[in-house]
Amino acid sequence: MAKRLILMGPPGGGKGTQAKRLQERYGIPQLSTGDMLRAAVKAGTPIGKQAKAVMDAGQLVSDDIMIGLIDERLDQADCKAGFILDGFPRTIPQAEALDKLLASKNMKLDSVIEVQVPDAKLVERITGRFTCSTCGEGYHDTFKQPKKAGLCDVCGGTTFSRRADDNAETVAARLAAYHAQTAPLLPYYEGKGLLHVVDGDRDMDVVTADLEAI
Ligand code: AMP
């Protein structure tokens, strides 16, 4: 049976890491709108050009652009068996548009999972993170250094990168956007009987086990 999930939670709460694990475990794709936008910025597409300044300011890209991106993505063959939405929807209009899109594609959401992490933990989590530029493996200055300094544990790559928006000022704006625009989706999905809550302020493997149980 298809599995269609939304992972919700604040920036830096571990959605991306956990979505990648679920993708491997269940063979359904992680649909990260943040990754899609970063790829568009890198490729210099019209959407990328429009989105860059908004992302650098820690604000939200327009609902129309985001809904268009997801509409196209859901039509790709790898979404037939399900998907894990990571970073979408982020506003009530996006959630309402998603409901319509899914209905028109004869798809039904199974669960919405909120990965909860207190604000006080998020700034350190976000500002310390970096990834292998070759394979995308995630690391952290304090919590997860590569075993050998400068060498990726997974692929042996030697270049690492940090997101342009992972700095203290932008993080504050991203958190404010989360609380003002995205947190209202929690009662929205609770009202539909779809919401599950997982404590994300624990060891990564324990969080994964809880997600798998759901
Ligand atoms: P993320 O990788 O999910 O933290 O997203 C990085 C940035 O991309 C966000 O701070 C927003 O500027 C933008 N973004 C990603 N997904 C969305 C979305 N669903 N709606 C609006 N903006 C988004």
XYZ file of N, CA and C and ligand atoms in Angstrom:
665
model
N 0.831 -1.206 0.000
C 0.000 0.000 0.000
C 0.865 1.256 0.000
N 0.409 2.250 -0.725
C 1.193 3.503 -0.778
C 1.273 4.122 0.618
N 2.408 4.756 0.890
C 2.575 5.481 2.157
C 2.797 6.946 1.835
N 1.885 7.775 2.319
C 2.021 9.207 2.043
C 2.072 9.983 3.350
N 3.228 10.559 3.600
C 3.470 11.208 4.889
C 3.886 12.654 4.716
N 3.591 13.444 5.745
C 4.178 14.773 5.855
C 4.997 14.781 7.135
N 6.258 15.203 7.047
C 7.050 15.436 8.253
C 7.010 16.924 8.530
N 6.567 17.277 9.725
C 6.513 18.691 10.098
C 7.440 18.932 11.272
N 7.721 20.203 11.519
C 8.574 20.545 12.652
C 9.413 21.743 12.306
N 10.035 22.335 13.319
C 10.772 23.578 13.104
C 12.044 23.352 12.282
N 12.600 24.439 11.727
C 13.881 24.309 11.020
C 14.937 23.772 11.981
N 15.713 22.808 11.524
C 16.758 22.240 12.376
C 16.250 21.146 13.295
N 14.990 20.805 13.170
C 14.410 19.799 14.060
C 14.722 18.366 13.661
N 15.337 18.175 12.495
C 15.724 16.828 12.080
C 14.826 16.214 11.018
N 13.917 17.006 10.437
C 13.021 16.463 9.410
C 13.797 15.870 8.244
N 14.778 16.617 7.766
C 15.534 16.183 6.585
C 16.277 14.884 6.848
N 16.952 14.819 7.986
C 17.707 13.613 8.353
C 16.772 12.413 8.450
N 15.656 12.609 9.132
C 14.733 11.494 9.340
C 14.049 11.106 8.023
N 13.725 12.099 7.199
C 13.079 11.796 5.922
C 14.007 10.935 5.058
N 15.309 11.238 5.092
C 16.265 10.434 4.301
C 16.281 8.995 4.797
N 16.207 8.815 6.103
C 16.205 7.457 6.651
C 14.942 6.705 6.240
N 13.798 7.390 6.293
C 12.539 6.732 5.914
C 12.550 6.402 4.421
N 13.169 7.302 3.641
C 13.272 7.058 2.200
C 14.020 5.751 1.943
N 15.114 5.550 2.652
C 15.887 4.308 2.464
C 15.116 3.102 2.948
N 14.466 3.254 4.094
C 13.798 2.124 4.728
C 12.600 1.660 3.892
N 11.837 2.612 3.329
C 10.579 2.239 2.672
C 10.607 2.401 1.157
N 11.708 2.943 0.625
C 11.797 3.091 -0.827
C 10.808 4.090 -1.398
N 10.435 5.075 -0.584
C 9.580 6.156 -1.108
C 10.376 7.460 -1.002
N 10.199 8.375 -1.980
C 11.090 9.529 -2.037
C 10.791 10.600 -0.976
N 11.873 11.236 -0.544
C 11.774 12.433 0.296
C 11.537 13.608 -0.648
N 10.447 14.329 -0.471
C 10.192 15.504 -1.308
C 10.480 16.742 -0.468
N 11.720 17.226 -0.560
C 12.120 18.387 0.237
C 12.031 19.633 -0.634
N 11.084 20.511 -0.307
C 10.959 21.734 -1.112
C 12.178 22.637 -0.925
N 12.804 22.590 0.269
C 14.035 23.366 0.470
C 15.133 22.884 -0.479
N 15.291 21.547 -0.603
C 16.293 21.001 -1.533
C 15.968 21.404 -2.977
N 14.673 21.349 -3.329
C 14.277 21.720 -4.705
C 14.649 23.175 -4.981
N 14.373 24.039 -3.998
C 14.680 25.463 -4.198
C 16.191 25.691 -4.259
N 16.944 25.009 -3.394
C 18.411 25.193 -3.433
C 18.974 24.728 -4.776
N 18.409 23.651 -5.328
C 18.856 23.184 -6.647
C 18.516 24.227 -7.706
N 17.343 24.863 -7.585
C 16.932 25.885 -8.561
C 17.832 27.117 -8.460
N 18.209 27.481 -7.229
C 19.116 28.626 -7.038
C 20.462 28.312 -7.691
N 20.958 27.102 -7.436
C 22.262 26.706 -7.966
C 22.265 26.686 -9.492
N 21.146 26.212 -10.055
C 21.058 26.109 -11.516
C 20.725 27.453 -12.164
N 20.359 28.448 -11.335
C 20.051 29.767 -11.876
C 18.763 29.813 -12.682
N 17.804 28.960 -12.355
C 16.511 28.982 -13.072
C 15.721 30.227 -12.644
N 14.662 30.579 -13.401
C 13.849 31.740 -13.011
C 13.309 31.612 -11.576
N 12.846 30.420 -11.201
C 12.342 30.243 -9.829
C 13.482 30.440 -8.829
N 14.644 29.911 -9.149
C 15.804 30.062 -8.261
C 16.160 31.530 -8.068
N 16.116 32.279 -9.155
C 16.463 33.704 -9.079
C 15.468 34.444 -8.191
N 14.190 34.081 -8.309
C 13.166 34.731 -7.495
C 13.288 34.337 -6.028
N 13.650 33.081 -5.786
C 13.606 32.552 -4.416
C 14.821 32.956 -3.583
N 15.940 33.221 -4.219
C 17.195 33.348 -3.462
C 17.130 34.402 -2.349
N 16.689 35.615 -2.684
C 16.697 36.684 -1.687
C 15.741 36.363 -0.538
N 14.609 35.753 -0.880
C 13.619 35.392 0.143
C 14.222 34.356 1.092
N 14.894 33.351 0.526
C 15.503 32.303 1.357
C 16.608 32.886 2.224
N 17.419 33.753 1.652
C 18.521 34.353 2.424
C 17.998 35.189 3.589
N 16.769 35.704 3.437
C 16.185 36.504 4.519
C 15.429 35.621 5.518
N 15.359 34.326 5.254
C 14.669 33.420 6.179
C 13.159 33.501 6.079
N 12.675 34.078 4.961
C 11.227 34.184 4.780
C 10.714 33.082 3.868
N 9.414 33.072 3.660
C 8.821 32.000 2.860
C 8.622 32.427 1.409
N 8.944 31.539 0.510
C 8.725 31.725 -0.926
C 7.208 31.658 -1.176
N 6.747 32.305 -2.240
C 5.295 32.441 -2.439
C 4.595 31.087 -2.574
N 3.366 31.055 -2.074
C 2.580 29.829 -2.137
C 2.436 29.328 -3.574
N 2.219 30.247 -4.522
C 2.013 29.826 -5.918
C 3.199 29.045 -6.454
N 4.397 29.564 -6.192
C 5.599 28.868 -6.680
C 5.689 27.486 -6.046
N 5.473 27.430 -4.738
C 5.661 26.162 -4.033
C 4.625 25.121 -4.465
N 3.396 25.565 -4.630
C 2.329 24.637 -5.012
C 2.604 24.089 -6.419
N 3.091 24.968 -7.303
C 3.440 24.531 -8.663
C 4.545 23.476 -8.641
N 5.566 23.715 -7.788
C 6.682 22.753 -7.709
C 6.188 21.383 -7.253
N 5.343 21.382 -6.220
C 4.880 20.113 -5.662
C 3.911 19.410 -6.613
N 3.081 20.184 -7.286
C 2.135 19.613 -8.252
C 2.900 18.786 -9.297
N 3.948 19.386 -9.847
C 4.750 18.680 -10.865
C 5.451 17.465 -10.276
N 5.987 17.649 -9.074
C 6.782 16.577 -8.471
C 5.929 15.338 -8.169
N 4.697 15.582 -7.727
C 3.830 14.446 -7.359
C 3.447 13.599 -8.570
N 3.567 14.190 -9.769
C 3.218 13.439 -10.975
C 4.338 12.514 -11.443
N 5.512 12.615 -10.825
C 6.611 11.771 -11.290
C 6.417 10.328 -10.789
N 6.959 9.401 -11.591
C 6.665 7.979 -11.375
C 7.052 7.491 -9.981
N 8.137 8.058 -9.412
C 8.604 7.529 -8.126
C 7.660 7.853 -6.971
N 6.648 8.689 -7.205
C 5.696 9.011 -6.131
C 4.497 8.063 -6.098
N 4.467 7.127 -7.029
C 3.313 6.197 -7.110
C 3.136 5.421 -5.814
N 4.278 4.958 -5.245
C 4.188 4.133 -4.036
C 4.144 4.967 -2.762
N 4.144 6.284 -2.918
C 4.080 7.155 -1.751
C 5.203 8.173 -1.746
N 5.244 8.962 -0.673
C 6.266 10.012 -0.571
C 6.312 10.527 0.856
N 7.405 11.222 1.154
C 7.566 11.878 2.450
C 7.758 13.359 2.164
N 6.767 14.155 2.472
C 6.898 15.599 2.270
C 7.709 16.182 3.421
N 8.734 16.955 3.068
C 9.649 17.542 4.063
C 9.767 19.030 3.738
N 9.100 19.869 4.530
C 9.177 21.314 4.287
C 7.994 21.853 3.501
N 7.059 21.025 3.197
C 5.822 21.411 2.518
C 4.695 20.555 3.065
N 3.519 21.094 3.340
C 3.138 22.499 3.252
C 3.683 23.303 4.434
N 3.786 24.614 4.241
C 4.334 25.481 5.278
C 3.379 26.621 5.634
N 2.245 26.678 4.951
C 1.218 27.685 5.253
C -0.143 27.003 5.082
N -1.168 27.627 5.662
C -2.514 27.065 5.501
C -2.923 27.041 4.016
N -2.699 28.109 3.232
C -3.064 28.004 1.801
C -2.334 26.848 1.094
N -1.076 26.578 1.477
C -0.381 25.433 0.868
C -1.047 24.118 1.266
N -1.477 24.016 2.516
C -2.124 22.772 2.974
C -3.451 22.572 2.248
N -4.192 23.660 2.065
C -5.480 23.541 1.371
C -5.257 23.169 -0.093
N -4.230 23.775 -0.698
C -3.924 23.445 -2.093
C -3.489 21.987 -2.208
N -2.721 21.517 -1.222
C -2.284 20.116 -1.249
C -3.489 19.178 -1.183
N -4.441 19.498 -0.331
C -5.655 18.664 -0.248
C -6.307 18.537 -1.630
N -6.402 19.678 -2.330
C -7.049 19.667 -3.653
C -6.222 18.869 -4.653
N -4.889 19.106 -4.628
C -4.011 18.388 -5.559
C -4.128 16.882 -5.358
N -4.069 16.461 -4.097
C -4.107 15.022 -3.819
C -5.445 14.434 -4.253
N -6.533 15.164 -3.976
C -7.851 14.659 -4.382
C -7.898 14.489 -5.900
N -7.319 15.473 -6.634
C -7.383 15.401 -8.096
C -6.502 14.274 -8.644
N -5.526 13.833 -7.849
C -4.633 12.753 -8.298
C -5.039 11.420 -7.676
N -6.186 11.398 -7.012
C -6.649 10.190 -6.319
C -5.649 9.654 -5.314
N -5.057 10.562 -4.563
C -4.102 10.158 -3.532
C -4.646 10.610 -2.178
N -4.333 9.810 -1.130
C -4.813 10.164 0.203
C -3.634 10.209 1.172
N -3.618 11.222 2.037
C -2.548 11.309 3.037
C -2.776 10.256 4.113
N -1.692 9.627 4.565
C -1.832 8.656 5.653
C -1.554 9.285 7.010
N -0.454 10.034 7.125
C -0.099 10.608 8.423
C 0.673 11.901 8.260
N 0.519 12.738 9.271
C 1.313 13.949 9.404
C 2.048 13.801 10.730
N 3.363 13.870 10.694
C 4.118 13.656 11.935
C 4.883 14.929 12.286
N 4.627 15.415 13.486
C 5.359 16.592 13.970
C 6.555 16.115 14.773
N 7.753 16.519 14.347
C 8.968 16.233 15.111
C 9.213 17.468 15.986
N 8.973 17.314 17.295
C 9.025 18.472 18.207
C 10.409 18.667 18.796
N 10.910 19.894 18.687
C 12.184 20.244 19.332
C 12.042 21.661 19.885
N 12.447 21.885 21.156
C 12.301 23.229 21.709
C 13.180 24.251 20.983
N 12.677 25.471 20.857
C 13.407 26.538 20.160
C 14.839 26.689 20.656
N 15.012 26.577 21.975
C 16.334 26.828 22.561
C 17.397 25.892 21.978
N 16.998 24.714 21.490
C 17.965 23.745 20.963
C 18.275 23.983 19.481
N 17.391 24.725 18.806
C 17.465 24.742 17.343
C 18.612 25.582 16.798
N 18.907 26.698 17.491
C 19.946 27.582 16.959
C 21.285 26.848 16.910
N 21.632 26.148 18.002
C 22.903 25.423 18.008
C 22.888 24.290 16.976
N 21.760 23.621 16.874
C 21.660 22.526 15.903
C 21.906 23.056 14.490
N 21.296 24.199 14.170
C 21.359 24.690 12.788
C 22.702 25.331 12.462
N 23.202 26.175 13.376
C 24.409 26.926 13.014
C 25.637 26.015 12.959
N 25.568 24.818 13.579
C 26.734 23.925 13.551
C 26.716 22.916 12.424
N 25.673 22.922 11.599
C 25.568 21.790 10.675
C 26.264 22.040 9.335
N 26.756 20.981 8.744
C 27.367 21.056 7.417
C 27.197 19.699 6.739
N 27.365 19.679 5.408
C 27.148 18.413 4.694
C 28.303 18.134 3.748
N 28.479 16.868 3.435
C 29.463 16.471 2.431
C 28.951 16.952 1.074
N 29.795 17.686 0.347
C 29.353 18.222 -0.945
C 29.202 17.117 -1.985
N 29.830 15.969 -1.752
C 29.778 14.892 -2.746
C 28.532 14.023 -2.557
N 28.281 13.544 -1.326
C 27.161 12.592 -1.139
C 26.021 13.163 -0.314
N 26.213 14.332 0.289
C 25.117 14.949 1.040
C 24.989 14.491 2.485
N 25.895 13.609 2.949
C 25.823 13.165 4.352
C 25.911 14.382 5.288
N 25.084 14.377 6.331
C 25.047 15.513 7.250
C 25.996 15.353 8.427
N 26.612 16.464 8.829
C 27.522 16.470 9.994
C 27.200 17.666 10.877
N 27.870 17.713 12.060
C 27.660 18.835 12.967
C 28.944 19.113 13.743
N 29.252 20.427 13.908
C 30.485 20.826 14.605
C 30.597 20.181 15.988
N 29.478 20.100 16.710
C 29.514 19.597 18.088
C 29.032 18.151 18.177
N 27.969 17.819 17.443
C 27.302 16.535 17.678
C 27.773 15.403 16.763
N 28.317 15.731 15.599
C 28.677 14.637 14.683
C 29.768 15.076 13.714
N 30.991 15.064 14.217
C 32.128 15.367 13.340
C 32.446 14.124 12.496
N 33.014 14.302 11.285
C 33.490 13.114 10.565
C 34.527 12.375 11.435
N 34.570 11.034 11.321
C 35.490 10.256 12.169
C 36.931 10.707 11.948
N 37.264 10.963 10.673
C 38.591 11.509 10.338
C 38.382 12.927 9.845
N 39.012 13.893 10.493
C 38.752 15.292 10.145
C 38.943 15.537 8.646
N 37.990 16.192 8.025
C 38.127 16.578 6.623
C 37.777 15.493 5.623
N 37.326 14.320 6.139
C 37.041 13.198 5.241
C 35.634 12.665 5.531
N 34.803 12.603 4.514
C 33.433 12.120 4.741
C 33.445 10.630 5.100
N 32.744 10.256 6.178
C 32.682 8.849 6.623
C 32.081 7.950 5.551
N 31.137 8.494 4.783
C 30.362 7.651 3.873
C 31.064 7.465 2.535
N 31.547 8.588 1.927
C 32.058 8.478 0.556
C 33.525 8.884 0.439
N 34.122 9.354 1.545
C 35.535 9.750 1.473
C 35.734 11.122 0.845
N 34.638 11.822 0.549
C 34.739 13.167 -0.036
C 35.509 14.107 0.891
N 36.082 15.140 0.306
C 36.895 16.055 1.116
C 36.373 17.489 1.087
N 35.263 17.719 0.392
C 34.694 19.078 0.439
C 33.334 19.035 1.140
N 33.148 20.045 1.951
C 31.926 20.139 2.757
C 31.311 21.501 2.516
N 29.983 21.600 2.717
C 29.383 22.922 2.531
C 28.356 23.206 3.630
N 28.110 24.497 3.807
C 27.104 24.946 4.772
C 26.045 25.709 4.014
N 24.803 25.609 4.439
C 23.730 26.351 3.784
C 23.886 27.842 4.043
N 23.570 28.646 3.011
C 23.699 30.099 3.128
C 22.790 30.642 4.231
N 21.668 29.941 4.482
C 20.713 30.478 5.469
C 20.905 29.890 6.867
N 21.966 29.115 7.078
C 22.208 28.534 8.407
C 23.067 29.443 9.283
N 22.742 30.724 9.359
C 23.474 31.628 10.259
C 22.491 32.179 11.289
N 23.039 32.694 12.408
C 22.186 33.027 13.565
C 21.057 34.000 13.216
N 21.343 35.030 12.387
C 20.290 36.024 12.102
C 19.160 35.384 11.298
N 19.526 34.645 10.257
C 18.494 34.062 9.404
C 17.698 33.008 10.170
N 18.374 32.301 11.073
C 17.666 31.277 11.851
C 16.542 31.911 12.658
N 16.793 33.090 13.233
C 15.746 33.760 14.021
C 14.532 34.047 13.139
N 14.772 34.514 11.922
C 13.652 34.807 11.009
C 12.939 33.519 10.605
N 13.701 32.447 10.395
C 13.085 31.177 9.987
C 12.203 30.612 11.108
N 12.690 30.758 12.347
C 11.888 30.284 13.481
C 10.608 31.111 13.629
N 10.736 32.420 13.433
C 9.558 33.289 13.531
C 8.548 32.893 12.450
N 9.035 32.625 11.234
C 8.134 32.214 10.148
C 7.466 30.892 10.500
N 8.227 29.991 11.113
C 7.650 28.695 11.501
C 6.487 28.897 12.470
N 6.730 29.680 13.525
C 5.684 29.832 14.535
C 4.470 30.578 13.989
N 4.719 31.602 13.162
C 3.589 32.416 12.686
C 2.819 31.709 11.572
N 3.541 31.084 10.622
C 2.860 30.613 9.416
C 2.680 29.097 9.339
N 3.614 28.345 9.935
C 3.564 26.888 9.762
C 2.897 26.172 10.948
N 3.157 26.647 12.168
C 2.576 25.965 13.341
C 1.042 25.854 13.263
N 0.327 26.823 12.651
C -1.132 26.659 12.536
C -1.566 25.406 11.759
N -0.623 24.776 11.042
C -0.996 23.544 10.330
C -1.192 22.380 11.284
N -0.621 22.483 12.491
C -0.728 21.351 13.422
C -2.195 21.132 13.814
N -2.897 22.179 14.293
C -4.330 21.960 14.569
C -5.128 21.616 13.312
N -4.685 22.140 12.152
C -5.379 21.823 10.890
C -5.378 20.305 10.666
N -4.212 19.672 10.823
C -4.136 18.229 10.585
C -4.676 17.416 11.761
N -4.576 17.991 12.959
C -5.147 17.302 14.118
C -6.664 17.167 13.911
N -7.253 18.240 13.391
C -8.702 18.229 13.130
C -9.099 17.162 12.119
N -8.169 16.775 11.256
C -8.470 15.734 10.268
C -8.124 14.340 10.802
N -7.637 14.301 12.062
C -7.293 13.005 12.663
C -6.012 12.399 12.112
N -5.129 13.237 11.538
C -3.918 12.691 10.894
C -2.640 12.921 11.698
N -2.713 13.766 12.730
C -1.476 14.227 13.374
C -0.924 13.262 14.425
N 0.382 12.990 14.320
C 1.132 12.253 15.345
C 2.265 13.160 15.815
N 2.630 13.065 17.081
C 3.707 13.910 17.601
C 4.832 13.025 18.117
N 6.062 13.368 17.705
C 7.238 12.619 18.150
C 8.202 13.606 18.801
N 8.782 13.212 19.927
C 9.776 14.055 20.604
C 11.096 13.953 19.832
N 11.462 15.061 19.168
C 12.668 15.051 18.338
C 13.925 15.444 19.089
N 13.786 15.701 20.388
C 14.931 16.149 21.179
C 15.601 14.949 21.854
N 15.853 13.907 21.067
C 16.472 12.679 21.587
C 17.438 12.157 20.537
N 18.117 11.097 20.896
C 19.043 10.456 19.964
C 18.343 10.173 18.620
N 19.080 10.441 17.526
C 18.498 10.281 16.185
C 17.872 8.910 15.949
N 18.548 7.847 16.436
C 18.053 6.489 16.170
C 16.743 6.214 16.907
N 16.614 6.803 18.089
C 15.385 6.613 18.866
C 14.220 7.303 18.155
N 14.504 8.489 17.617
C 13.474 9.219 16.874
C 13.061 8.403 15.640
N 14.043 7.857 14.937
C 13.737 7.043 13.750
C 12.840 5.864 14.123
N 13.149 5.212 15.247
C 12.356 4.048 15.661
C 10.897 4.460 15.907
N 10.707 5.619 16.526
C 9.336 6.098 16.763
C 8.612 6.360 15.445
N 9.344 6.949 14.483
C 8.721 7.246 13.188
C 8.347 5.954 12.478
N 9.218 4.973 12.560
C 8.932 3.696 11.897
C 7.702 3.045 12.527
N 7.569 3.169 13.833
C 6.406 2.576 14.507
C 5.104 3.211 13.997
N 5.163 4.509 13.742
C 3.950 5.189 13.232
C 3.677 4.753 11.797
P 14.204 24.172 4.338
O 15.301 23.471 3.616
O 12.941 23.359 4.419
O 14.637 24.712 5.677
O 13.818 25.452 3.440
C 14.752 26.480 3.199
C 14.043 27.740 2.735
O 13.358 27.479 1.510
C 12.965 28.268 3.681
O 13.488 29.101 4.703
C 12.067 29.051 2.704
O 12.640 30.298 2.341
C 12.107 28.159 1.471
N 11.029 27.137 1.466
C 11.158 25.775 1.506
N 9.972 25.160 1.478
C 9.048 26.155 1.427
C 7.620 26.175 1.388
N 6.896 25.041 1.403
N 7.004 27.391 1.338
C 7.694 28.537 1.312
N 9.043 28.598 1.360
C 9.720 27.411 1.414
